[in-house]
Amino acid sequence: MEIKNRRNFLKKAALAPLCLSFGTNSWPIIPDSTNEVAPNATSKIKLSLNAWSYNVPLYKHINGESGGMSLFDLLEECAKLDFDAVDPTGYFFPGYPEVPKTKFVNDFKRRAFQLGLDISGTGIRNDFANSNKEERHADIELAKRWIEAAAEMGAPVLRVFAGQRPEGYSWDDTAVWMADALGECAAHGEKFGVLIGVQNHGGMLKSADEVLKVLDMVSSDWLGAIVDTGYFLTDDPYSDIARVIPKAVNWQVKSLLSDRRGGPIDLQKLVAIIRASHYRGYLPIEALPILGKEEEFDAYTQVPELLGKLRKALR
């Protein structure tokens, strides 16, 4: 499947004059007359695992502690749970923030292929809202190196953050240099066939309005949204999710809403929104601990539970 064609289709899906209603809420799909219609298309979803779900055992492995999980162990776990794909976050590769060695990437790709797993994306830590120009430039260069690493490992999307609005600067002022950074990354991504997905993760991007405004400022076919279902910090996160889907290049479907304070996600409602949008692509999931109960969280039980609930909702 051509990533660019899929992304263009997501834009085209907005042509249908559709309004979703759940209870008293409704979310219109806004038409875009500049795109052609793809006839008879339906939603197609492939389930992926975001590696952060297992961050505790993954970090234990990196630190040489007992009870750890390597990225290769993660592949085995994904195969056991019958995921379609895996999203291996960059933090868990040896030597991060440096890019992994070619041999490691090739061995990882080979094992994923043997287990029938796609690589749906990867991600880095960065702060494009940083007011320090030199530090912001360093993060752009980091993203560029990982764009090339993503291409090498066959990951179609590199996930990046926007960053926190610095004290003393307005949202609009910060958005200008943030958009410049995203645009530079998108241009580099185009050279290597890797989409840049900016994730709403608090800070500068807490709502659909903010996400869509930044994407419009860049206006690149190689930049889209990572729809983080757990970080729309608004009164109605489902409305924000529905509005951003036409720009989605990947997801983080989290077990909890609103920065873990909004309770469990309603997967039936989420799936209905996704189906109606005609989204086609990966849905990486991320199981999270409830705030204050981190020590009770066990990824080996929570991930299969979230996956099972999502599969049930999809049926």
GROMACS .gro file of N, CA and C in nm, residues 49-161:
model
  339
   49LEU      N    1   0.153  -0.272   1.810
   49LEU     CA    2   0.185  -0.246   1.950
   49LEU      C    3   0.289  -0.135   1.959
   50ASN      N    4   0.259  -0.031   2.036
   50ASN     CA    5   0.360   0.069   2.066
   50ASN      C    6   0.447   0.017   2.180
   51ALA      N    7   0.577   0.017   2.156
   51ALA     CA    8   0.671  -0.045   2.250
   51ALA      C    9   0.665   0.016   2.390
   52TRP      N   10   0.619   0.140   2.402
   52TRP     CA   11   0.617   0.205   2.533
   52TRP      C   12   0.533   0.128   2.634
   53SER      N   13   0.437   0.049   2.586
   53SER     CA   14   0.357  -0.033   2.677
   53SER      C   15   0.445  -0.118   2.767
   54TYR      N   16   0.560  -0.162   2.715
   54TYR     CA   17   0.653  -0.247   2.789
   54TYR      C   18   0.777  -0.169   2.831
   55ASN      N   19   0.763  -0.040   2.858
   55ASN     CA   20   0.881   0.042   2.883
   55ASN      C   21   0.958  -0.003   3.006
   56VAL      N   22   0.890  -0.054   3.107
   56VAL     CA   23   0.961  -0.095   3.229
   56VAL      C   24   1.056  -0.211   3.200
   57PRO      N   25   1.010  -0.324   3.144
   57PRO     CA   26   1.107  -0.431   3.113
   57PRO      C   27   1.206  -0.394   3.004
   58LEU      N   28   1.167  -0.307   2.910
   58LEU     CA   29   1.260  -0.266   2.806
   58LEU      C   30   1.375  -0.184   2.865
   59TYR      N   31   1.343  -0.093   2.957
   59TYR     CA   32   1.449  -0.016   3.023
   59TYR      C   33   1.535  -0.105   3.114
   60LYS      N   34   1.472  -0.205   3.175
   60LYS     CA   35   1.551  -0.299   3.256
   60LYS      C   36   1.656  -0.368   3.171
   61HIS      N   37   1.618  -0.406   3.051
   61HIS     CA   38   1.715  -0.471   2.961
   61HIS      C   39   1.827  -0.375   2.925
   62ILE      N   40   1.791  -0.251   2.892
   62ILE     CA   41   1.893  -0.152   2.857
   62ILE      C   42   1.991  -0.132   2.972
   63ASN      N   43   1.939  -0.134   3.096
   63ASN     CA   44   2.022  -0.109   3.214
   63ASN      C   45   2.089  -0.236   3.267
   64GLY      N   46   2.067  -0.348   3.198
   64GLY     CA   47   2.131  -0.472   3.240
   64GLY      C   48   2.071  -0.534   3.365
   65GLU      N   49   1.947  -0.502   3.394
   65GLU     CA   50   1.881  -0.554   3.514
   65GLU      C   51   1.807  -0.685   3.482
   66SER      N   52   1.780  -0.762   3.584
   66SER     CA   53   1.706  -0.887   3.566
   66SER      C   54   1.560  -0.856   3.534
   67GLY      N   55   1.495  -0.949   3.465
   67GLY     CA   56   1.355  -0.929   3.430
   67GLY      C   57   1.334  -0.837   3.312
   68GLY      N   58   1.441  -0.813   3.237
   68GLY     CA   59   1.430  -0.721   3.124
   68GLY      C   60   1.377  -0.787   2.998
   69MET      N   61   1.342  -0.701   2.902
   69MET     CA   62   1.291  -0.746   2.773
   69MET      C   63   1.368  -0.674   2.664
   70SER      N   64   1.426  -0.748   2.571
   70SER     CA   65   1.494  -0.685   2.458
   70SER      C   66   1.393  -0.654   2.348
   71LEU      N   67   1.435  -0.578   2.249
   71LEU     CA   68   1.346  -0.551   2.136
   71LEU      C   69   1.312  -0.680   2.062
   72PHE      N   70   1.403  -0.776   2.063
   72PHE     CA   71   1.375  -0.904   1.999
   72PHE      C   72   1.274  -0.984   2.081
   73ASP      N   73   1.281  -0.973   2.214
   73ASP     CA   74   1.178  -1.033   2.299
   73ASP      C   75   1.043  -0.969   2.272
   74LEU      N   76   1.044  -0.838   2.247
   74LEU     CA   77   0.920  -0.767   2.217
   74LEU      C   78   0.856  -0.822   2.090
   75LEU      N   79   0.938  -0.851   1.990
   75LEU     CA   80   0.885  -0.911   1.867
   75LEU      C   81   0.818  -1.045   1.896
   76GLU      N   82   0.879  -1.125   1.979
   76GLU     CA   83   0.821  -1.254   2.014
   76GLU      C   84   0.687  -1.235   2.085
   77GLU      N   85   0.681  -1.137   2.174
   77GLU     CA   86   0.556  -1.109   2.246
   77GLU      C   87   0.447  -1.064   2.149
   78CYS      N   88   0.483  -0.980   2.054
   78CYS     CA   89   0.386  -0.934   1.954
   78CYS      C   90   0.334  -1.051   1.870
   79ALA      N   91   0.423  -1.141   1.834
   79ALA     CA   92   0.382  -1.257   1.757
   79ALA      C   93   0.290  -1.346   1.838
   80LYS      N   94   0.322  -1.363   1.966
   80LYS     CA   95   0.239  -1.447   2.053
   80LYS      C   96   0.098  -1.391   2.065
   81LEU      N   97   0.087  -1.259   2.070
   81LEU     CA   98  -0.043  -1.194   2.083
   81LEU      C   99  -0.110  -1.171   1.948
   82ASP      N  100  -0.043  -1.210   1.840
   82ASP     CA  101  -0.096  -1.203   1.704
   82ASP      C  102  -0.124  -1.060   1.658
   83PHE      N  103  -0.033  -0.969   1.691
   83PHE     CA  104  -0.039  -0.835   1.635
   83PHE      C  105  -0.003  -0.841   1.486
   84ASP      N  106  -0.048  -0.741   1.412
   84ASP     CA  107  -0.009  -0.728   1.272
   84ASP      C  108   0.127  -0.659   1.258
   85ALA      N  109   0.161  -0.576   1.357
   85ALA     CA  110   0.280  -0.492   1.344
   85ALA      C  111   0.332  -0.452   1.481
   86VAL      N  112   0.448  -0.390   1.481
   86VAL     CA  113   0.508  -0.337   1.602
   86VAL      C  114   0.560  -0.197   1.574
   87ASP      N  115   0.552  -0.110   1.674
   87ASP     CA  116   0.605   0.027   1.667
   87ASP      C  117   0.718   0.037   1.769
   88PRO      N  118   0.843   0.009   1.730
   88PRO     CA  119   0.954   0.008   1.824
   88PRO      C  120   1.009   0.149   1.848
   89THR      N  121   0.975   0.207   1.959
   89THR     CA  122   1.019   0.342   1.992
   89THR      C  123   1.172   0.349   1.994
   90GLY      N  124   1.225   0.458   1.941
   90GLY     CA  125   1.369   0.472   1.928
   90GLY      C  126   1.446   0.461   2.059
   91TYR      N  127   1.382   0.500   2.171
   91TYR     CA  128   1.452   0.501   2.300
   91TYR      C  129   1.508   0.364   2.336
   92PHE      N  130   1.446   0.258   2.283
   92PHE     CA  131   1.482   0.124   2.326
   92PHE      C  132   1.585   0.057   2.235
   93PHE      N  133   1.631   0.129   2.133
   93PHE     CA  134   1.738   0.076   2.050
   93PHE      C  135   1.872   0.103   2.118
   94PRO      N  136   1.968   0.014   2.102
   94PRO     CA  137   2.099   0.032   2.167
   94PRO      C  138   2.164   0.164   2.126
   95GLY      N  139   2.210   0.238   2.225
   95GLY     CA  140   2.285   0.360   2.198
   95GLY      C  141   2.202   0.484   2.176
   96TYR      N  142   2.065   0.475   2.186
   96TYR     CA  143   1.984   0.595   2.165
   96TYR      C  144   2.038   0.708   2.253
   97PRO      N  145   2.047   0.832   2.203
   97PRO     CA  146   1.983   0.886   2.083
   97PRO      C  147   2.058   0.862   1.951
   98GLU      N  148   2.172   0.796   1.957
   98GLU     CA  149   2.237   0.761   1.831
   98GLU      C  150   2.152   0.657   1.758
   99VAL      N  151   2.157   0.658   1.626
   99VAL     CA  152   2.078   0.563   1.549
   99VAL      C  153   2.141   0.424   1.563
  100PRO      N  154   2.061   0.318   1.552
  100PRO     CA  155   2.116   0.183   1.567
  100PRO      C  156   2.207   0.145   1.451
  101LYS      N  157   2.297   0.052   1.478
  101LYS     CA  158   2.387   0.001   1.375
  101LYS      C  159   2.307  -0.075   1.269
  102THR      N  160   2.358  -0.073   1.147
  102THR     CA  161   2.289  -0.139   1.037
  102THR      C  162   2.266  -0.287   1.064
  103LYS      N  163   2.364  -0.355   1.124
  103LYS     CA  164   2.347  -0.499   1.153
  103LYS      C  165   2.230  -0.521   1.247
  104PHE      N  166   2.218  -0.437   1.350
  104PHE     CA  167   2.107  -0.453   1.445
  104PHE      C  168   1.974  -0.432   1.374
  105VAL      N  169   1.967  -0.327   1.293
  105VAL     CA  170   1.843  -0.299   1.219
  105VAL      C  171   1.807  -0.416   1.128
  106ASN      N  172   1.906  -0.466   1.055
  106ASN     CA  173   1.880  -0.577   0.963
  106ASN      C  174   1.836  -0.703   1.035
  107ASP      N  175   1.899  -0.733   1.149
  107ASP     CA  176   1.859  -0.850   1.227
  107ASP      C  177   1.716  -0.833   1.281
  108PHE      N  178   1.686  -0.710   1.322
  108PHE     CA  179   1.552  -0.681   1.375
  108PHE      C  180   1.447  -0.696   1.264
  109LYS      N  181   1.476  -0.642   1.147
  109LYS     CA  182   1.384  -0.654   1.032
  109LYS      C  183   1.364  -0.801   0.994
  110ARG      N  184   1.473  -0.874   0.993
  110ARG     CA  185   1.465  -1.015   0.955
  110ARG      C  186   1.376  -1.093   1.050
  111ARG      N  187   1.395  -1.071   1.181
  111ARG     CA  188   1.314  -1.144   1.278
  111ARG      C  189   1.167  -1.102   1.272
  112ALA      N  190   1.143  -0.973   1.253
  112ALA     CA  191   1.005  -0.926   1.240
  112ALA      C  192   0.938  -0.993   1.120
  113PHE      N  193   1.010  -1.000   1.010
  113PHE     CA  194   0.957  -1.063   0.890
  113PHE      C  195   0.926  -1.211   0.915
  114GLN      N  196   1.017  -1.280   0.982
  114GLN     CA  197   0.995  -1.421   1.011
  114GLN      C  198   0.870  -1.442   1.096
  115LEU      N  199   0.840  -1.346   1.182
  115LEU     CA  200   0.725  -1.357   1.271
  115LEU      C  201   0.598  -1.298   1.211
  116GLY      N  202   0.607  -1.253   1.086
  116GLY     CA  203   0.489  -1.198   1.019
  116GLY      C  204   0.447  -1.063   1.067
  117LEU      N  205   0.544  -0.984   1.115
  117LEU     CA  206   0.514  -0.852   1.172
  117LEU      C  207   0.565  -0.740   1.080
  118ASP      N  208   0.478  -0.641   1.055
  118ASP     CA  209   0.522  -0.518   0.992
  118ASP      C  210   0.585  -0.428   1.097
  119ILE      N  211   0.659  -0.330   1.053
  119ILE     CA  212   0.707  -0.222   1.141
  119ILE      C  213   0.626  -0.098   1.105
  120SER      N  214   0.537  -0.060   1.194
  120SER     CA  215   0.438   0.043   1.161
  120SER      C  216   0.490   0.185   1.183
  121GLY      N  217   0.601   0.199   1.252
  121GLY     CA  218   0.655   0.333   1.276
  121GLY      C  219   0.760   0.326   1.386
  122THR      N  220   0.822   0.437   1.414
  122THR     CA  221   0.912   0.450   1.527
  122THR      C  222   0.907   0.595   1.574
  123GLY      N  223   0.975   0.626   1.683
  123GLY     CA  224   0.964   0.762   1.735
  123GLY      C  225   1.084   0.804   1.816
  124ILE      N  226   1.095   0.934   1.838
  124ILE     CA  227   1.207   0.992   1.912
  124ILE      C  228   1.155   1.090   2.017
  125ARG      N  229   1.248   1.135   2.103
  125ARG     CA  230   1.221   1.246   2.194
  125ARG      C  231   1.277   1.373   2.131
  126ASN      N  232   1.198   1.478   2.135
  126ASN     CA  233   1.245   1.607   2.080
  126ASN      C  234   1.159   1.718   2.136
  127ASP      N  235   1.204   1.841   2.118
  127ASP     CA  236   1.127   1.958   2.163
  127ASP      C  237   1.143   2.068   2.058
  128PHE      N  238   1.047   2.075   1.967
  128PHE     CA  239   1.051   2.178   1.863
  128PHE      C  240   0.992   2.310   1.910
  129ALA      N  241   0.943   2.314   2.034
  129ALA     CA  242   0.894   2.439   2.091
  129ALA      C  243   1.000   2.508   2.175
  130ASN      N  244   1.116   2.450   2.182
  130ASN     CA  245   1.226   2.505   2.259
  130ASN      C  246   1.265   2.643   2.207
  131SER      N  247   1.274   2.741   2.295
  131SER     CA  248   1.307   2.877   2.252
  131SER      C  249   1.456   2.892   2.219
  132ASN      N  250   1.538   2.793   2.260
  132ASN     CA  251   1.680   2.798   2.231
  132ASN      C  252   1.702   2.744   2.089
  133LYS      N  253   1.743   2.832   2.000
  133LYS     CA  254   1.755   2.796   1.859
  133LYS      C  255   1.855   2.683   1.836
  134GLU      N  256   1.968   2.686   1.907
  134GLU     CA  257   2.070   2.584   1.888
  134GLU      C  258   2.020   2.447   1.934
  135GLU      N  259   1.951   2.444   2.047
  135GLU     CA  260   1.897   2.317   2.095
  135GLU      C  261   1.785   2.267   2.003
  136ARG      N  262   1.708   2.358   1.951
  136ARG     CA  263   1.602   2.319   1.857
  136ARG      C  264   1.664   2.261   1.729
  137HIS      N  265   1.771   2.324   1.683
  137HIS     CA  266   1.840   2.274   1.564
  137HIS      C  267   1.897   2.135   1.589
  138ALA      N  268   1.948   2.112   1.710
  138ALA     CA  269   2.002   1.980   1.743
  138ALA      C  270   1.893   1.874   1.737
  139ASP      N  271   1.773   1.909   1.780
  139ASP     CA  272   1.662   1.814   1.773
  139ASP      C  273   1.616   1.790   1.629
  140ILE      N  274   1.626   1.892   1.545
  140ILE     CA  275   1.596   1.873   1.403
  140ILE      C  276   1.695   1.776   1.341
  141GLU      N  277   1.822   1.793   1.374
  141GLU     CA  278   1.924   1.703   1.322
  141GLU      C  279   1.905   1.560   1.374
  142LEU      N  280   1.862   1.549   1.501
  142LEU     CA  281   1.830   1.418   1.557
  142LEU      C  282   1.718   1.352   1.477
  143ALA      N  283   1.614   1.430   1.449
  143ALA     CA  284   1.501   1.377   1.371
  143ALA      C  285   1.547   1.333   1.232
  144LYS      N  286   1.633   1.410   1.171
  144LYS     CA  287   1.681   1.374   1.036
  144LYS      C  288   1.757   1.242   1.038
  145ARG      N  289   1.841   1.223   1.139
  145ARG     CA  290   1.915   1.096   1.148
  145ARG      C  291   1.819   0.980   1.167
  146TRP      N  292   1.715   1.001   1.246
  146TRP     CA  293   1.619   0.893   1.271
  146TRP      C  294   1.522   0.874   1.154
  147ILE      N  295   1.504   0.975   1.073
  147ILE     CA  296   1.429   0.956   0.948
  147ILE      C  297   1.503   0.855   0.861
  148GLU      N  298   1.632   0.871   0.853
  148GLU     CA  299   1.712   0.778   0.772
  148GLU      C  300   1.714   0.639   0.834
  149ALA      N  301   1.717   0.633   0.968
  149ALA     CA  302   1.711   0.504   1.036
  149ALA      C  303   1.575   0.438   1.015
  150ALA      N  304   1.468   0.519   1.017
  150ALA     CA  305   1.334   0.466   0.994
  150ALA      C  306   1.323   0.407   0.855
  151ALA      N  307   1.380   0.476   0.757
  151ALA     CA  308   1.379   0.424   0.620
  151ALA      C  309   1.455   0.292   0.613
  152GLU      N  310   1.565   0.284   0.684
  152GLU     CA  311   1.646   0.162   0.683
  152GLU      C  312   1.570   0.045   0.743
  153MET      N  313   1.494   0.071   0.850
  153MET     CA  314   1.422  -0.039   0.914
  153MET      C  315   1.285  -0.065   0.851
  154GLY      N  316   1.246   0.016   0.753
  154GLY     CA  317   1.119  -0.005   0.686
  154GLY      C  318   1.001   0.054   0.761
  155ALA      N  319   1.025   0.151   0.848
  155ALA     CA  320   0.918   0.218   0.921
  155ALA      C  321   0.864   0.333   0.837
  156PRO      N  322   0.735   0.336   0.804
  156PRO     CA  323   0.682   0.439   0.716
  156PRO      C  324   0.663   0.575   0.781
  157VAL      N  325   0.666   0.579   0.916
  157VAL     CA  326   0.638   0.703   0.989
  157VAL      C  327   0.739   0.721   1.101
  158LEU      N  328   0.789   0.844   1.116
  158LEU     CA  329   0.867   0.881   1.234
  158LEU      C  330   0.781   0.971   1.321
  159ARG      N  331   0.763   0.929   1.445
  159ARG     CA  332   0.680   1.002   1.540
  159ARG      C  333   0.764   1.106   1.615
  160VAL      N  334   0.718   1.230   1.616
  160VAL     CA  335   0.789   1.337   1.687
  160VAL      C  336   0.689   1.411   1.777
  161PHE      N  337   0.744   1.481   1.876
  161PHE     CA  338   0.663   1.564   1.964
  161PHE      C  339   0.668   1.709   1.916
   0.00000   0.00000   0.00000
